[in-house]
Amino acid sequence: MKPQHHPDSSSLMSYAAGSLPDSIATVIACHVSTCEQCQRNVAEAEQLGRFLMESSLPEQSEEESQHIDLAPNARDDILALIDSDEYVEPQVVVESDVQEAPSDVPLPLQPLLGKSLDNLLWKSMAPGLKQFVLPATSGTLRLLRIAPGTSMPIHSHTGSEVTLVLRGSYYDEMGRFGAGDVADLDPEVEHQPATATGEDCICLIATDAPLKFSGLVPRLLQPFFQL
Ligand SMILES: [Zn+2]
């Protein structure tokens, strides 16, 4: 099924430029591995990055230099260019036919996790909440396995949080997120996700800073959850 929620354009640009913390880059890579729309956007951003690099080589006229100077509005201009019709879309290689059997482990994580999320050594954090921590050199990266019909404590973030749903679905103030969907949240967003009924919801979640819980009890529990 086609994803309904994608990473922000700015996150895809940063991903293409290799400037995201590796925890967040991993989540974006997992989404991009199955999303043709984001594969195209990343390929375009990479092509644009190469163009900017080549344009900024020393031998150039003053006028060109002003043109590629990365002013505060540069990112908006770049995004507008990507959206414009003048931009020629590069060919994209779709990796989906590499896989033999369907698996809900994204391709980039299969070397680490294998092909089944059910065989992992899940650690119980609270009733209805299990966690599996993944290695990351910057930020935190974890899988959460949340029982059907579970409501998480309301929280905002001190940094970015990017979530990719791998199985099941959840709802929050932004809508419904099913397998393949990404929630790319800014620090100021406060939300209270709740899983749908029927099956466990398994999400891959990267944060570049700890979460900020609103209530006293969730705040007290935070060190135990290691969230
Ligand atoms: Zn996408």
mmCIF file of N, CA, C and O in Angstrom, residues 161-226:
data_model
loop_
_atom_site.group_PDB
_atom_site.id
_atom_site.type_symbol
_atom_site.label_atom_id
_atom_site.label_comp_id
_atom_site.label_asym_id
_atom_site.label_seq_id
_atom_site.Cartn_x
_atom_site.Cartn_y
_atom_site.Cartn_z
ATOM 1 N N GLU A 161 11.620 14.114 16.262
ATOM 2 C CA GLU A 161 11.256 12.699 16.409
ATOM 3 C C GLU A 161 10.703 12.244 15.063
ATOM 4 O O GLU A 161 9.802 12.875 14.521
ATOM 5 N N VAL A 162 11.256 11.183 14.543
ATOM 6 C CA VAL A 162 10.761 10.637 13.275
ATOM 7 C C VAL A 162 10.358 9.189 13.515
ATOM 8 O O VAL A 162 11.141 8.398 14.036
ATOM 9 N N THR A 163 9.108 8.866 13.166
ATOM 10 C CA THR A 163 8.552 7.532 13.417
ATOM 11 C C THR A 163 8.123 6.904 12.092
ATOM 12 O O THR A 163 7.490 7.568 11.272
ATOM 13 N N LEU A 164 8.478 5.651 11.902
ATOM 14 C CA LEU A 164 8.009 4.895 10.742
ATOM 15 C C LEU A 164 7.209 3.707 11.255
ATOM 16 O O LEU A 164 7.717 2.918 12.063
ATOM 17 N N VAL A 165 5.962 3.585 10.801
ATOM 18 C CA VAL A 165 5.143 2.443 11.213
ATOM 19 C C VAL A 165 5.533 1.233 10.369
ATOM 20 O O VAL A 165 5.599 1.317 9.131
ATOM 21 N N LEU A 166 5.822 0.117 11.040
ATOM 22 C CA LEU A 166 6.193 -1.106 10.322
ATOM 23 C C LEU A 166 5.038 -2.111 10.284
ATOM 24 O O LEU A 166 4.942 -2.910 9.361
ATOM 25 N N ARG A 167 4.202 -2.086 11.318
ATOM 26 C CA ARG A 167 3.071 -3.027 11.372
ATOM 27 C C ARG A 167 1.952 -2.386 12.186
ATOM 28 O O ARG A 167 2.230 -1.652 13.130
ATOM 29 N N GLY A 168 0.718 -2.676 11.844
ATOM 30 C CA GLY A 168 -0.414 -2.112 12.577
ATOM 31 C C GLY A 168 -0.586 -0.637 12.273
ATOM 32 O O GLY A 168 -0.120 -0.148 11.233
ATOM 33 N N SER A 169 -1.232 0.081 13.169
ATOM 34 C CA SER A 169 -1.445 1.514 12.932
ATOM 35 C C SER A 169 -1.727 2.226 14.252
ATOM 36 O O SER A 169 -2.041 1.591 15.267
ATOM 37 N N TYR A 170 -1.565 3.550 14.222
ATOM 38 C CA TYR A 170 -1.940 4.374 15.379
ATOM 39 C C TYR A 170 -2.575 5.668 14.897
ATOM 40 O O TYR A 170 -2.469 6.029 13.715
ATOM 41 N N TYR A 171 -3.245 6.329 15.829
ATOM 42 C CA TYR A 171 -3.881 7.627 15.536
ATOM 43 C C TYR A 171 -3.296 8.669 16.469
ATOM 44 O O TYR A 171 -2.950 8.359 17.608
ATOM 45 N N ASP A 172 -3.169 9.887 16.002
ATOM 46 C CA ASP A 172 -2.942 11.007 16.907
ATOM 47 C C ASP A 172 -3.579 12.246 16.293
ATOM 48 O O ASP A 172 -4.388 12.130 15.364
ATOM 49 N N GLU A 173 -3.221 13.427 16.805
ATOM 50 C CA GLU A 173 -3.840 14.680 16.343
ATOM 51 C C GLU A 173 -3.603 14.897 14.842
ATOM 52 O O GLU A 173 -4.314 15.649 14.191
ATOM 53 N N MET A 174 -2.583 14.250 14.278
ATOM 54 C CA MET A 174 -2.251 14.453 12.856
ATOM 55 C C MET A 174 -2.991 13.477 11.924
ATOM 56 O O MET A 174 -2.916 13.607 10.715
ATOM 57 N N GLY A 175 -3.655 12.472 12.484
ATOM 58 C CA GLY A 175 -4.392 11.534 11.646
ATOM 59 C C GLY A 175 -4.007 10.086 11.930
ATOM 60 O O GLY A 175 -3.471 9.762 12.988
ATOM 61 N N ARG A 176 -4.290 9.222 10.933
ATOM 62 C CA ARG A 176 -3.992 7.793 11.082
ATOM 63 C C ARG A 176 -2.681 7.477 10.386
ATOM 64 O O ARG A 176 -2.446 7.922 9.256
ATOM 65 N N PHE A 177 -1.843 6.691 11.050
ATOM 66 C CA PHE A 177 -0.559 6.288 10.476
ATOM 67 C C PHE A 177 -0.514 4.771 10.399
ATOM 68 O O PHE A 177 -0.591 4.085 11.414
ATOM 69 N N GLY A 178 -0.397 4.236 9.179
ATOM 70 C CA GLY A 178 -0.333 2.793 8.961
ATOM 71 C C GLY A 178 1.052 2.408 8.455
ATOM 72 O O GLY A 178 1.943 3.267 8.325
ATOM 73 N N ALA A 179 1.232 1.125 8.146
ATOM 74 C CA ALA A 179 2.549 0.612 7.734
ATOM 75 C C ALA A 179 3.095 1.416 6.552
ATOM 76 O O ALA A 179 2.391 1.643 5.569
ATOM 77 N N GLY A 180 4.333 1.867 6.677
ATOM 78 C CA GLY A 180 4.983 2.645 5.622
ATOM 79 C C GLY A 180 4.903 4.151 5.850
ATOM 80 O O GLY A 180 5.649 4.915 5.241
ATOM 81 N N ASP A 181 3.968 4.577 6.726
ATOM 82 C CA ASP A 181 3.809 6.023 6.975
ATOM 83 C C ASP A 181 4.874 6.544 7.934
ATOM 84 O O ASP A 181 5.283 5.849 8.869
ATOM 85 N N VAL A 182 5.255 7.807 7.694
ATOM 86 C CA VAL A 182 6.250 8.468 8.542
ATOM 87 C C VAL A 182 5.600 9.654 9.243
ATOM 88 O O VAL A 182 4.880 10.429 8.615
ATOM 89 N N ALA A 183 5.853 9.782 10.547
ATOM 90 C CA ALA A 183 5.492 11.012 11.273
ATOM 91 C C ALA A 183 6.801 11.744 11.539
ATOM 92 O O ALA A 183 7.678 11.230 12.235
ATOM 93 N N ASP A 184 6.921 12.912 10.938
ATOM 94 C CA ASP A 184 8.167 13.690 11.018
ATOM 95 C C ASP A 184 7.831 14.920 11.855
ATOM 96 O O ASP A 184 7.277 15.894 11.343
ATOM 97 N N LEU A 185 8.130 14.845 13.153
ATOM 98 C CA LEU A 185 7.592 15.857 14.075
ATOM 99 C C LEU A 185 8.624 16.902 14.468
ATOM 100 O O LEU A 185 9.752 16.575 14.815
ATOM 101 N N ASP A 186 8.186 18.151 14.429
ATOM 102 C CA ASP A 186 9.014 19.256 14.901
ATOM 103 C C ASP A 186 9.009 19.270 16.431
ATOM 104 O O ASP A 186 8.088 18.756 17.046
ATOM 105 N N PRO A 187 9.997 19.925 17.026
ATOM 106 C CA PRO A 187 10.083 19.955 18.484
ATOM 107 C C PRO A 187 8.831 20.508 19.169
ATOM 108 O O PRO A 187 8.467 20.056 20.247
ATOM 109 N N GLU A 188 8.136 21.469 18.548
ATOM 110 C CA GLU A 188 7.021 22.114 19.273
ATOM 111 C C GLU A 188 5.736 21.289 19.257
ATOM 112 O O GLU A 188 4.793 21.601 19.963
ATOM 113 N N VAL A 189 5.677 20.218 18.454
ATOM 114 C CA VAL A 189 4.435 19.437 18.344
ATOM 115 C C VAL A 189 4.215 18.614 19.614
ATOM 116 O O VAL A 189 5.095 17.906 20.076
ATOM 117 N N GLU A 190 3.006 18.741 20.190
ATOM 118 C CA GLU A 190 2.635 17.914 21.337
ATOM 119 C C GLU A 190 1.584 16.933 20.842
ATOM 120 O O GLU A 190 0.640 17.339 20.172
ATOM 121 N N HIS A 191 1.774 15.651 21.143
ATOM 122 C CA HIS A 191 0.781 14.688 20.654
ATOM 123 C C HIS A 191 0.622 13.527 21.609
ATOM 124 O O HIS A 191 1.421 13.321 22.508
ATOM 125 N N GLN A 192 -0.492 12.812 21.412
ATOM 126 C CA GLN A 192 -0.799 11.648 22.245
ATOM 127 C C GLN A 192 -1.214 10.509 21.326
ATOM 128 O O GLN A 192 -2.398 10.363 21.002
ATOM 129 N N PRO A 193 -0.243 9.699 20.881
ATOM 130 C CA PRO A 193 -0.598 8.609 19.966
ATOM 131 C C PRO A 193 -1.359 7.501 20.696
ATOM 132 O O PRO A 193 -1.101 7.232 21.868
ATOM 133 N N ALA A 194 -2.301 6.884 19.988
ATOM 134 C CA ALA A 194 -3.028 5.724 20.508
ATOM 135 C C ALA A 194 -3.081 4.684 19.405
ATOM 136 O O ALA A 194 -3.366 5.017 18.250
ATOM 137 N N THR A 195 -2.781 3.440 19.755
ATOM 138 C CA THR A 195 -2.772 2.406 18.720
ATOM 139 C C THR A 195 -4.201 1.962 18.404
ATOM 140 O O THR A 195 -5.090 2.019 19.253
ATOM 141 N N ALA A 196 -4.390 1.516 17.164
ATOM 142 C CA ALA A 196 -5.691 1.001 16.756
ATOM 143 C C ALA A 196 -5.892 -0.378 17.387
ATOM 144 O O ALA A 196 -4.949 -0.982 17.891
ATOM 145 N N THR A 197 -7.123 -0.856 17.332
ATOM 146 C CA THR A 197 -7.390 -2.197 17.858
ATOM 147 C C THR A 197 -7.030 -3.230 16.786
ATOM 148 O O THR A 197 -6.826 -2.890 15.627
ATOM 149 N N GLY A 198 -6.941 -4.486 17.181
ATOM 150 C CA GLY A 198 -6.734 -5.552 16.203
ATOM 151 C C GLY A 198 -5.375 -6.212 16.302
ATOM 152 O O GLY A 198 -5.279 -7.390 16.555
ATOM 153 N N GLU A 199 -4.300 -5.452 16.099
ATOM 154 C CA GLU A 199 -2.970 -6.081 16.182
ATOM 155 C C GLU A 199 -1.984 -5.103 16.815
ATOM 156 O O GLU A 199 -2.242 -3.896 16.884
ATOM 157 N N ASP A 200 -0.833 -5.636 17.273
ATOM 158 C CA ASP A 200 0.222 -4.785 17.819
ATOM 159 C C ASP A 200 0.633 -3.758 16.780
ATOM 160 O O ASP A 200 0.601 -4.036 15.575
ATOM 161 N N CYS A 201 1.020 -2.579 17.256
ATOM 162 C CA CYS A 201 1.596 -1.580 16.360
ATOM 163 C C CYS A 201 3.104 -1.579 16.622
ATOM 164 O O CYS A 201 3.549 -1.411 17.760
ATOM 165 N N ILE A 202 3.880 -1.827 15.576
ATOM 166 C CA ILE A 202 5.341 -1.805 15.715
ATOM 167 C C ILE A 202 5.872 -0.623 14.924
ATOM 168 O O ILE A 202 5.589 -0.483 13.732
ATOM 169 N N CYS A 203 6.609 0.245 15.627
ATOM 170 C CA CYS A 203 7.143 1.466 15.009
ATOM 171 C C CYS A 203 8.652 1.517 15.181
ATOM 172 O O CYS A 203 9.182 1.077 16.201
ATOM 173 N N LEU A 204 9.318 2.081 14.206
ATOM 174 C CA LEU A 204 10.738 2.402 14.297
ATOM 175 C C LEU A 204 10.805 3.899 14.595
ATOM 176 O O LEU A 204 10.269 4.714 13.839
ATOM 177 N N ILE A 205 11.440 4.247 15.715
ATOM 178 C CA ILE A 205 11.399 5.644 16.166
ATOM 179 C C ILE A 205 12.808 6.164 16.405
ATOM 180 O O ILE A 205 13.599 5.550 17.128
ATOM 181 N N ALA A 206 13.112 7.304 15.803
ATOM 182 C CA ALA A 206 14.396 7.966 16.048
ATOM 183 C C ALA A 206 14.136 9.306 16.711
ATOM 184 O O ALA A 206 13.224 10.035 16.317
ATOM 185 N N THR A 207 14.911 9.608 17.728
ATOM 186 C CA THR A 207 14.849 10.950 18.319
ATOM 187 C C THR A 207 16.278 11.465 18.405
ATOM 188 O O THR A 207 17.227 10.682 18.540
ATOM 189 N N ASP A 208 16.431 12.782 18.297
ATOM 190 C CA ASP A 208 17.774 13.330 18.486
ATOM 191 C C ASP A 208 17.907 14.000 19.845
ATOM 192 O O ASP A 208 18.908 14.597 20.162
ATOM 193 N N ALA A 209 16.848 13.927 20.677
ATOM 194 C CA ALA A 209 16.892 14.437 22.045
ATOM 195 C C ALA A 209 15.776 13.748 22.818
ATOM 196 O O ALA A 209 14.835 13.238 22.214
ATOM 197 N N PRO A 210 15.848 13.713 24.177
ATOM 198 C CA PRO A 210 14.805 13.015 24.932
ATOM 199 C C PRO A 210 13.433 13.643 24.747
ATOM 200 O O PRO A 210 13.321 14.831 24.454
ATOM 201 N N LEU A 211 12.380 12.833 24.950
ATOM 202 C CA LEU A 211 11.011 13.356 24.874
ATOM 203 C C LEU A 211 10.703 14.159 26.134
ATOM 204 O O LEU A 211 11.320 13.970 27.174
ATOM 205 N N LYS A 212 9.725 15.068 26.021
ATOM 206 C CA LYS A 212 9.290 15.885 27.157
ATOM 207 C C LYS A 212 7.860 15.514 27.491
ATOM 208 O O LYS A 212 6.948 15.839 26.760
ATOM 209 N N PHE A 213 7.653 14.802 28.604
ATOM 210 C CA PHE A 213 6.289 14.397 28.956
ATOM 211 C C PHE A 213 5.588 15.508 29.720
ATOM 212 O O PHE A 213 6.210 16.243 30.481
ATOM 213 N N SER A 214 4.259 15.612 29.535
ATOM 214 C CA SER A 214 3.517 16.723 30.135
ATOM 215 C C SER A 214 3.121 16.450 31.589
ATOM 216 O O SER A 214 3.225 17.313 32.432
ATOM 217 N N GLY A 215 2.620 15.254 31.880
ATOM 218 C CA GLY A 215 2.122 14.984 33.230
ATOM 219 C C GLY A 215 3.251 14.630 34.187
ATOM 220 O O GLY A 215 4.341 14.245 33.774
ATOM 221 N N LEU A 216 2.979 14.751 35.496
ATOM 222 C CA LEU A 216 4.005 14.461 36.496
ATOM 223 C C LEU A 216 4.366 12.974 36.496
ATOM 224 O O LEU A 216 5.538 12.612 36.494
ATOM 225 N N VAL A 217 3.337 12.119 36.468
ATOM 226 C CA VAL A 217 3.612 10.679 36.551
ATOM 227 C C VAL A 217 4.436 10.197 35.350
ATOM 228 O O VAL A 217 5.472 9.550 35.527
ATOM 229 N N PRO A 218 4.040 10.562 34.104
ATOM 230 C CA PRO A 218 4.891 10.164 32.981
ATOM 231 C C PRO A 218 6.315 10.695 33.112
ATOM 232 O O PRO A 218 7.274 10.021 32.750
ATOM 233 N N ARG A 219 6.464 11.929 33.668
ATOM 234 C CA ARG A 219 7.822 12.489 33.818
ATOM 235 C C ARG A 219 8.640 11.653 34.795
ATOM 236 O O ARG A 219 9.811 11.410 34.600
ATOM 237 N N LEU A 220 7.976 11.214 35.870
ATOM 238 C CA LEU A 220 8.675 10.387 36.864
ATOM 239 C C LEU A 220 9.057 9.032 36.281
ATOM 240 O O LEU A 220 10.070 8.458 36.629
ATOM 241 N N LEU A 221 8.187 8.536 35.383
ATOM 242 C CA LEU A 221 8.440 7.206 34.815
ATOM 243 C C LEU A 221 9.471 7.248 33.695
ATOM 244 O O LEU A 221 10.029 6.225 33.327
ATOM 245 N N GLN A 222 9.732 8.431 33.154
ATOM 246 C CA GLN A 222 10.571 8.551 31.973
ATOM 247 C C GLN A 222 11.919 7.819 32.096
ATOM 248 O O GLN A 222 12.305 7.093 31.183
ATOM 249 N N PRO A 223 12.641 7.984 33.240
ATOM 250 C CA PRO A 223 13.932 7.299 33.319
ATOM 251 C C PRO A 223 13.804 5.781 33.208
ATOM 252 O O PRO A 223 14.700 5.110 32.704
ATOM 253 N N PHE A 224 12.648 5.255 33.667
ATOM 254 C CA PHE A 224 12.467 3.799 33.626
ATOM 255 C C PHE A 224 12.161 3.332 32.213
ATOM 256 O O PHE A 224 12.559 2.272 31.779
ATOM 257 N N PHE A 225 11.388 4.144 31.511
ATOM 258 C CA PHE A 225 11.078 3.810 30.115
ATOM 259 C C PHE A 225 12.264 4.071 29.218
ATOM 260 O O PHE A 225 12.330 3.585 28.103
ATOM 261 N N GLN A 226 13.202 4.897 29.690
ATOM 262 C CA GLN A 226 14.352 5.314 28.874
ATOM 263 C C GLN A 226 13.881 5.931 27.563
ATOM 264 O O GLN A 226 14.479 5.731 26.520
#
